[in-house]
Short mmCIF file of C-alpha atoms in Angstrom, two decimals:
data_model
loop_
_atom_site.label_atom_id
_atom_site.label_comp_id
_atom_site.label_asym_id
_atom_site.label_seq_id
_atom_site.Cartn_x
_atom_site.Cartn_y
_atom_site.Cartn_z
CA MET A 1300 6.42 11.99 22.06
CA GLN A 1301 4.73 15.05 20.81
CA GLN A 1302 3.98 13.55 17.08
CA LYS A 1303 2.74 10.78 19.28
CA ASN A 1304 0.17 13.03 20.62
CA LEU A 1305 -0.79 14.18 16.87
CA SER A 1306 -4.27 12.80 15.98
CA ILE A 1307 -4.30 14.25 12.11
CA MET A 1308 -1.90 15.74 9.91
CA HIS A 1309 -3.43 17.98 7.11
CA PRO A 1310 -4.80 20.81 7.69
CA ARG A 1311 -8.87 21.04 9.00
CA PRO A 1312 -11.06 24.13 8.96
CA SER A 1313 -11.37 26.88 11.20
CA SER A 1314 -12.92 27.79 14.21
CA ILE A 1315 -12.88 31.37 13.50
CA VAL A 1316 -13.77 30.90 9.76
CA ALA A 1317 -17.06 29.00 10.68
CA ALA A 1318 -18.40 32.15 12.89
CA LEU A 1319 -17.90 33.55 9.80
CA TYR A 1320 -20.24 31.72 7.46
CA THR A 1321 -22.53 30.99 10.89
CA LEU A 1322 -23.22 35.43 10.83
CA ARG A 1323 -23.73 34.94 7.19
CA ASP A 1324 -26.50 32.32 7.64
CA LEU A 1325 -27.47 34.74 10.26
CA ASN A 1326 -28.11 37.98 7.88
CA VAL A 1327 -25.80 39.79 9.73
CA GLU A 1328 -24.33 42.49 7.32
CA VAL A 1329 -21.22 43.42 8.79
CA ALA A 1330 -19.00 41.03 10.36
CA ILE A 1331 -15.60 42.42 12.97
CA LEU A 1332 -13.03 40.30 13.38
CA HIS A 1333 -11.07 41.64 16.09
CA GLY A 1334 -7.40 40.82 15.27
CA PRO A 1335 -4.10 40.59 13.63
CA PRO A 1336 -6.17 42.60 9.32
CA GLY A 1337 -5.12 38.98 8.10
CA CYS A 1338 -6.40 36.51 9.74
CA SER A 1339 -9.04 34.82 7.82
CA PHE A 1340 -7.91 36.92 4.31
CA LYS A 1341 -8.32 34.05 2.39
CA HIS A 1342 -12.96 33.71 3.81
CA ALA A 1343 -13.65 36.65 4.90
CA ARG A 1344 -13.03 37.83 0.81
CA LEU A 1345 -14.87 35.12 -0.25
CA LEU A 1346 -17.88 35.99 2.31
CA GLU A 1347 -18.35 39.49 0.85
CA GLU A 1348 -19.05 38.22 -2.82
CA ASP A 1349 -21.49 36.45 -0.62
CA GLY A 1350 -22.97 40.30 0.60
CA ILE A 1351 -21.92 40.17 4.35
CA ARG A 1352 -19.29 43.12 4.76
CA VAL A 1353 -15.94 41.21 6.70
CA VAL A 1354 -14.23 44.79 8.62
CA THR A 1355 -10.92 44.00 11.02
CA THR A 1356 -9.33 46.10 13.56
CA ALA A 1357 -6.66 45.51 12.12
CA LEU A 1358 -4.40 44.51 15.29
CA ASP A 1359 -0.40 45.38 15.54
CA GLU A 1360 2.10 44.60 17.29
CA ASN A 1361 1.42 47.02 19.83
CA GLY A 1362 -1.85 45.62 20.42
CA PHE A 1363 -0.65 42.26 20.41
CA VAL A 1364 0.94 43.93 24.07
CA PHE A 1365 -1.34 45.84 25.37
CA GLY A 1366 -4.60 45.30 24.01
CA GLY A 1367 -7.08 46.23 21.54
CA HIS A 1368 -9.73 47.31 23.67
CA ASP A 1369 -10.55 50.44 22.56
CA ARG A 1370 -9.65 49.91 18.50
CA LEU A 1371 -12.42 47.23 18.95
CA VAL A 1372 -14.91 50.13 20.20
CA ASP A 1373 -13.64 52.57 17.72
CA MET A 1374 -14.58 50.30 14.87
CA LEU A 1375 -17.75 48.97 16.46
CA GLN A 1376 -19.15 52.91 16.56
CA LYS A 1377 -17.41 52.92 13.09
CA VAL A 1378 -19.15 50.41 10.72
CA GLU A 1379 -22.48 51.58 12.75
CA GLU A 1380 -21.90 54.94 10.89
CA ARG A 1381 -20.67 54.08 8.25
CA PHE A 1382 -22.95 51.29 7.15
CA SER A 1383 -26.24 51.51 9.85
CA PRO A 1384 -26.71 47.99 9.47
CA LYS A 1385 -29.73 46.54 10.73
CA ARG A 1386 -27.52 43.59 11.95
CA ILE A 1387 -23.70 42.85 13.71
CA GLY A 1388 -21.66 39.67 14.89
CA VAL A 1389 -18.40 40.14 16.12
CA VAL A 1390 -15.51 37.64 15.98
CA GLY A 1391 -12.52 37.08 18.56
CA THR A 1392 -8.84 35.51 16.98
CA CYS A 1393 -6.36 34.31 18.36
CA VAL A 1394 -4.83 37.19 19.18
CA SER A 1395 -7.60 38.89 21.72
CA MET A 1396 -8.42 34.78 23.20
CA ILE A 1397 -4.25 35.46 23.51
CA ILE A 1398 -4.56 38.87 25.06
CA GLY A 1399 -7.63 37.72 26.93
CA GLU A 1400 -10.21 40.75 25.30
CA GLU A 1401 -13.64 41.51 26.43
CA LEU A 1402 -16.00 41.83 23.66
CA HIS A 1403 -18.85 41.92 26.08
CA GLU A 1404 -17.73 44.51 27.41
CA ALA A 1405 -16.58 47.53 24.48
CA VAL A 1406 -19.37 45.42 22.90
CA MET A 1407 -21.62 47.42 25.98
CA GLU A 1408 -18.75 50.60 25.81
CA ALA A 1409 -19.95 51.32 22.21
CA ASN A 1410 -23.33 52.03 23.11
CA LEU A 1411 -24.71 50.65 19.50
CA ASP A 1412 -28.56 50.09 18.19
CA ALA A 1413 -28.66 47.11 16.00
CA PRO A 1414 -28.20 43.56 18.07
CA VAL A 1415 -24.16 42.65 18.26
CA ILE A 1416 -24.12 39.13 18.01
CA GLU A 1417 -20.83 37.98 19.89
CA VAL A 1418 -18.52 35.19 19.06
CA GLU A 1419 -16.48 34.66 21.27
CA VAL A 1420 -13.89 32.11 19.34
CA HIS A 1421 -10.35 31.35 18.14
CA ALA A 1422 -8.65 28.39 15.48
CA GLY A 1423 -7.26 26.13 18.45
CA TYR A 1424 -10.24 23.88 18.59
CA ASN A 1425 -9.88 20.37 17.25
CA ASP A 1426 -14.60 20.35 15.63
CA ASN A 1427 -14.74 23.74 13.68
CA THR A 1428 -18.42 23.46 14.24
CA LYS A 1429 -17.65 24.65 18.27
CA GLY A 1430 -17.73 27.97 15.89
CA VAL A 1431 -20.56 27.46 14.55
CA LEU A 1432 -22.15 26.62 18.68
CA PHE A 1433 -20.91 30.06 19.66
CA ALA A 1434 -22.65 32.01 16.98
CA LEU A 1435 -25.00 30.38 17.51
CA GLU A 1436 -24.82 30.59 21.34
CA SER A 1437 -24.75 34.35 21.12
CA ALA A 1438 -27.97 34.37 18.10
CA LEU A 1439 -29.92 32.97 21.03
CA ASP A 1440 -28.80 34.96 24.05
CA VAL A 1441 -29.65 37.86 21.30
CA GLY A 1442 -32.92 37.07 20.26
CA ILE A 1443 -31.83 36.26 17.25
CA ILE A 1444 -33.25 32.52 16.89
CA ASP A 1445 -35.77 30.32 19.35
CA ARG A 1446 -33.79 27.70 21.89
CA GLN A 1447 -36.20 24.97 19.56
CA GLU A 1448 -33.91 25.97 16.76
CA PHE A 1449 -30.67 26.46 18.92
CA GLU A 1450 -30.84 22.70 19.43
CA ARG A 1451 -31.34 21.51 16.17
CA GLN A 1452 -28.60 23.56 15.03
CA GLN A 1453 -26.63 21.42 17.51
CA HIS A 1454 -28.04 18.98 17.67
CA LEU A 1455 -27.33 19.10 13.48
CA LEU A 1456 -23.45 19.59 14.10
CA ASN A 1457 -22.46 17.20 16.68
CA GLU A 1458 -23.93 14.54 14.41
CA ALA A 1459 -21.54 16.48 11.40
CA THR A 1460 -18.81 16.44 13.58
CA ASN A 1461 -19.42 12.49 13.80
CA VAL A 1462 -19.95 11.88 10.00
CA GLU A 1463 -16.44 13.83 9.74
CA LYS A 1464 -14.63 11.34 11.96
CA LYS A 1465 -16.05 8.22 11.31
CA TYR A 1466 -16.17 8.76 7.42
CA GLY A 1467 -14.46 12.56 6.16
CA ALA A 1468 -11.38 14.15 6.34
CA ALA A 1469 -11.07 13.84 9.87
CA SER A 1470 -10.68 10.06 10.18
CA LYS A 1471 -7.28 9.35 9.05
CA GLU A 1472 -3.97 10.73 10.46
CA TYR A 1473 -2.80 12.18 7.80
CA LEU A 1474 -5.44 11.87 3.67
CA GLU A 1475 -3.47 12.59 0.51
CA PRO A 1476 -5.57 14.94 -1.99
CA SER A 1477 -6.73 14.28 -4.42
CA ARG A 1478 -8.54 15.10 -8.38
CA GLY A 1479 -10.24 11.71 -8.35
CA ASP A 1480 -10.85 9.30 -11.08
CA VAL A 1481 -11.30 11.29 -14.33
CA LYS A 1482 -14.71 12.67 -15.00
CA TYR A 1483 -14.65 11.49 -19.17
CA THR A 1484 -14.35 7.83 -17.40
CA VAL A 1485 -17.42 8.15 -14.72
CA ALA A 1486 -20.06 10.35 -17.29
CA LYS A 1487 -18.90 7.08 -19.72
CA ARG A 1488 -19.45 4.89 -16.84
CA VAL A 1489 -23.13 6.61 -16.55
CA ILE A 1490 -24.16 6.79 -20.25
CA GLU A 1491 -23.48 3.31 -20.87
CA MET A 1492 -25.85 2.27 -17.51
CA LEU A 1493 -28.61 4.22 -19.08
CA LYS A 1494 -28.40 2.39 -22.51
CA GLU A 1495 -28.54 -0.69 -21.11
CA GLY A 1496 -31.12 0.05 -19.10
CA LYS A 1497 -30.81 0.35 -15.48
CA LYS A 1498 -32.03 1.67 -12.65
CA GLY A 1499 -30.62 5.23 -11.04
CA ILE A 1500 -31.10 7.15 -7.92
CA CYS A 1501 -29.45 10.40 -7.93
CA ILE A 1502 -29.16 12.08 -3.92
CA LEU A 1503 -28.67 15.11 -3.71
CA ASN A 1504 -27.06 14.87 -0.13
CA ALA A 1505 -25.41 19.16 -0.78
CA LYS A 1506 -24.38 21.52 2.52
CA LYS A 1507 -26.02 24.48 2.57
CA GLU A 1508 -24.74 27.00 -0.60
CA THR A 1509 -23.50 24.45 -2.35
CA ALA A 1510 -26.53 23.19 -3.36
CA TYR A 1511 -25.90 25.78 -6.38
CA MET A 1512 -23.77 23.45 -8.11
CA PHE A 1513 -24.23 19.72 -7.26
CA ALA A 1514 -27.88 20.51 -8.06
CA ASP A 1515 -27.18 20.85 -11.35
CA ILE A 1516 -25.39 17.25 -11.50
CA THR A 1517 -29.60 16.12 -10.87
CA LEU A 1518 -29.97 18.24 -13.90
CA ALA A 1519 -27.47 16.38 -16.35
CA LEU A 1520 -28.35 13.07 -15.58
CA GLN A 1521 -32.09 14.43 -16.29
CA GLU A 1522 -31.30 15.92 -19.51
CA VAL A 1523 -29.34 12.73 -20.56
CA ALA A 1524 -31.96 9.95 -19.69
CA GLU A 1525 -34.61 12.29 -21.04
CA ASN A 1526 -32.57 12.11 -24.38
CA LEU A 1527 -31.83 8.58 -24.53
CA GLY A 1528 -35.67 8.18 -23.51
CA VAL A 1529 -35.15 6.58 -20.56
CA GLU A 1530 -36.35 9.34 -17.77
CA ASP A 1531 -37.83 6.85 -16.12
CA ASN A 1532 -35.72 4.83 -14.75
CA ILE A 1533 -34.59 8.25 -12.87
CA VAL A 1534 -35.64 8.77 -9.51
CA ASN A 1535 -33.88 12.33 -8.36
CA PHE A 1536 -33.66 12.34 -3.97
CA ALA A 1537 -32.55 16.48 -3.06
CA ASN A 1538 -32.46 17.64 1.39
CA LEU A 1539 -34.51 20.61 -0.19
CA ASP A 1540 -36.67 21.21 2.32
CA THR A 1541 -37.27 24.72 2.34
CA GLU A 1542 -39.06 25.29 5.46
CA LEU A 1543 -35.71 24.37 7.45
CA GLY A 1544 -32.79 26.29 8.32
CA LEU A 1545 -31.51 29.15 9.11
CA PRO A 1546 -32.58 32.61 6.89
CA ARG A 1547 -30.67 32.43 4.52
CA VAL A 1548 -30.37 28.76 4.03
CA ARG A 1549 -33.76 28.48 3.48
CA GLN A 1550 -33.03 30.82 0.18
CA HIS A 1551 -30.64 28.58 -1.31
CA ALA A 1552 -33.32 25.79 -1.37
CA GLU A 1553 -35.72 27.79 -2.43
CA HIS A 1554 -33.47 29.78 -5.54
CA ILE A 1555 -32.62 25.95 -6.45
CA LEU A 1556 -36.08 24.90 -6.58
CA ALA A 1557 -37.26 27.16 -8.50
CA ASP A 1558 -34.47 27.12 -10.67
CA MET A 1559 -35.33 23.41 -11.20
CA ASP A 1560 -39.32 24.01 -11.49
CA ASP A 1561 -39.38 23.36 -15.13
CA ASN A 1562 -37.23 20.86 -15.47
CA VAL A 1563 -36.64 18.13 -13.30
CA LYS A 1564 -39.12 16.26 -10.64
CA ILE A 1565 -37.76 15.76 -7.42
CA ASP A 1566 -39.32 12.79 -6.18
CA GLU A 1567 -38.22 12.04 -2.50
CA ILE A 1568 -37.40 15.87 -0.12
CA ILE A 1569 -34.87 14.20 2.32
CA GLY A 1570 -34.54 17.21 4.88
CA GLY A 1571 -32.72 20.99 4.49
CA LEU A 1572 -30.24 22.00 3.24
CA ASP A 1573 -28.59 22.44 6.87
CA GLU A 1574 -28.79 18.28 7.74
CA TYR A 1575 -27.35 16.42 5.41
CA PRO A 1576 -25.31 14.92 8.10
CA ILE A 1577 -28.20 12.68 8.95
CA ALA A 1578 -30.20 12.99 5.78
CA GLY A 1579 -28.67 9.54 5.32
CA GLN A 1580 -31.25 7.38 7.81
CA GLN A 1581 -34.10 8.79 5.08
CA VAL A 1582 -32.48 7.64 2.59
CA ARG A 1583 -32.15 4.24 3.92
CA GLN A 1584 -35.55 3.90 4.53
CA LEU A 1585 -36.39 5.09 1.01
CA ILE A 1586 -34.59 2.97 -0.76
CA GLU A 1587 -36.12 0.00 1.79
CA ALA A 1588 -39.09 0.51 0.79
CA LYS A 1589 -39.74 1.22 -2.26
CA TYR A 1590 -36.34 1.82 -4.41
CA ARG A 1591 -34.87 -2.02 -3.38
CA ASP A 1592 -34.49 -3.01 -7.17
CA PHE A 1593 -31.98 0.11 -8.23
CA ASP A 1594 -29.16 -0.31 -10.25
CA PHE A 1595 -27.38 2.63 -9.52
CA ALA A 1596 -26.74 5.69 -7.52
CA VAL A 1597 -25.10 9.09 -8.22
CA ILE A 1598 -24.78 10.50 -5.02
CA SER A 1599 -23.16 14.77 -5.43
CA GLY A 1600 -23.03 17.36 -1.86
CA VAL A 1601 -21.98 14.95 0.93
CA PRO A 1602 -21.76 11.08 0.05
CA HIS A 1603 -19.99 9.49 3.11
CA ALA A 1604 -22.98 10.91 4.60
CA ILE A 1605 -25.07 8.67 3.36
CA PRO A 1606 -25.18 4.51 4.89
CA MET A 1607 -23.78 2.31 2.93
CA GLU A 1608 -25.63 -0.24 4.03
CA ALA A 1609 -28.58 1.86 1.88
CA LEU A 1610 -26.61 1.30 -0.30
CA GLU A 1611 -26.50 -2.35 -1.00
CA GLY A 1612 -25.62 -4.10 -4.57
CA MET A 1613 -25.62 -0.28 -5.58
CA GLU A 1614 -22.70 1.26 -8.25
CA LEU A 1615 -21.85 4.10 -6.51
CA ILE A 1616 -20.64 6.97 -8.66
CA SER A 1617 -20.17 9.68 -5.83
CA ILE A 1618 -19.02 13.44 -5.87
CA THR A 1619 -17.77 15.70 -2.95
CA ASN A 1620 -15.60 19.38 -3.28
CA GLY A 1621 -12.81 17.84 -0.92
CA PRO A 1622 -9.67 16.49 -2.61
CA ARG A 1623 -9.24 14.51 1.02
CA GLN A 1624 -12.33 12.98 0.86
CA VAL A 1625 -11.51 10.78 -2.42
CA HIS A 1626 -9.37 8.07 -0.33
CA PRO A 1627 -12.16 6.95 2.19
CA LEU A 1628 -15.26 8.36 0.00
CA LYS A 1629 -13.12 4.74 -1.76
CA ASP A 1630 -12.34 2.76 1.37
CA MET A 1631 -16.26 2.85 2.08
CA GLY A 1632 -16.94 1.21 -1.36
CA HIS A 1633 -18.02 3.77 -3.72
CA GLU A 1634 -16.42 2.68 -7.08
CA HIS A 1635 -16.15 5.92 -8.82
CA VAL A 1636 -15.29 9.27 -6.54
CA LEU A 1637 -15.27 12.60 -8.19
CA VAL A 1638 -14.05 16.35 -7.06
CA GLU A 1639 -15.67 19.57 -7.78
CA ILE A 1640 -12.68 21.80 -8.25
CA ASP A 1641 -13.09 25.60 -6.55
CA LEU A 1642 -16.31 24.13 -6.12
CA HIS A 1643 -16.84 27.26 -2.75
CA PRO A 1644 -15.58 30.22 -4.46
CA LYS A 1645 -17.96 29.42 -7.52
CA THR A 1646 -21.38 29.78 -5.61
CA LEU A 1647 -20.70 32.57 -2.91
CA GLY A 1648 -22.60 35.36 -4.31
CA VAL A 1649 -24.79 33.28 -6.54
CA THR A 1650 -28.73 32.34 -6.54
CA ASN A 1651 -28.62 30.54 -8.96
CA ILE A 1652 -27.30 27.45 -10.08
CA VAL A 1653 -24.37 27.22 -10.96
CA GLU A 1654 -22.51 23.95 -14.18
CA SER A 1655 -20.12 22.16 -12.55
CA GLU A 1656 -17.90 20.26 -14.62
CA PHE A 1657 -19.45 16.39 -14.33
CA GLY A 1658 -22.34 17.62 -15.64
CA ALA A 1659 -20.78 19.42 -18.09
CA THR A 1660 -18.73 16.29 -19.24
CA LEU A 1661 -22.33 14.35 -18.95
CA ARG A 1662 -23.67 16.92 -21.16
CA GLN A 1663 -21.48 16.61 -23.82
CA LEU A 1664 -20.44 13.37 -24.22
CA ALA A 1665 -24.33 12.68 -24.23
CA ARG A 1666 -23.47 15.06 -27.67
CA GLU A 1667 -21.22 12.51 -29.54
CA GLU A 1668 -22.45 10.13 -28.79
#
């Protein structure tokens, strides 16, 4: 009977982790995880590579039974004394939820000078975007973002959830992870199309910091096209609007555009780095208005957010960082699907474009041709 109620069997992203990443995007300097020492360990360590300190109240069996209020108060005061942060975050966990801890009471008792973003969250939500939303609500309450930005983010979160449920890793009961197609074979096909004089659209539709590596594919395609003397056959779309998004997200767009400045021209800006769930509509309108006769598209980041009707008649080469995204993209009709393994750890804490495996393969194969 219980199995009949299961909608998705494979592991899903955690709301706690989503809240931590959102605190980072709000330029929080120290985040306190109120729970067991091992909770979200891998992501906490990765986030420290990205400049945010993550500490834990390290609740043990006694804390599970008798509560961790005093420990959280002590940790808040210790964080202020030791790091003097301008902005602090406190994130709940499954344990703090089960024992009924009130984060706000501890924050009031600690009586800190720095603003504290409190995120009452646990990992029991089906949609990890709940963790983002709770962090944003708290940021709104303490005046770090305004109502307009909060509502904009809320809309994007709803759209991101819809995309994942329709076409992404939440679209099926179980999705087998896959490494996708062989990069050498697909790179060979791209070069072949360029030699045949076919026209292509390179679409960067990436999520936040992942764009540091996906942008390399735009650079590599441009380099190969220039070497073949067909650079005019490629147009570049990118969601790199520097005026949209939370503080750190806008900085990512600025860094990437600065790297691209002398090497590639972005013909069409299709939104900000947090607008990947809705950028597909702008892509559709642009293609219908200006690029209907193009032969192929290379799409990196979140290809499943681009509506298939926009890409009708084109041969599709798509690059994702999600092994569970391969089969949904194939089902949608993407002929070639590639996976950039370990992309996320390689793009945390960087401020320049990072070489991708597919970009490196394209460059190497072009040299050998």
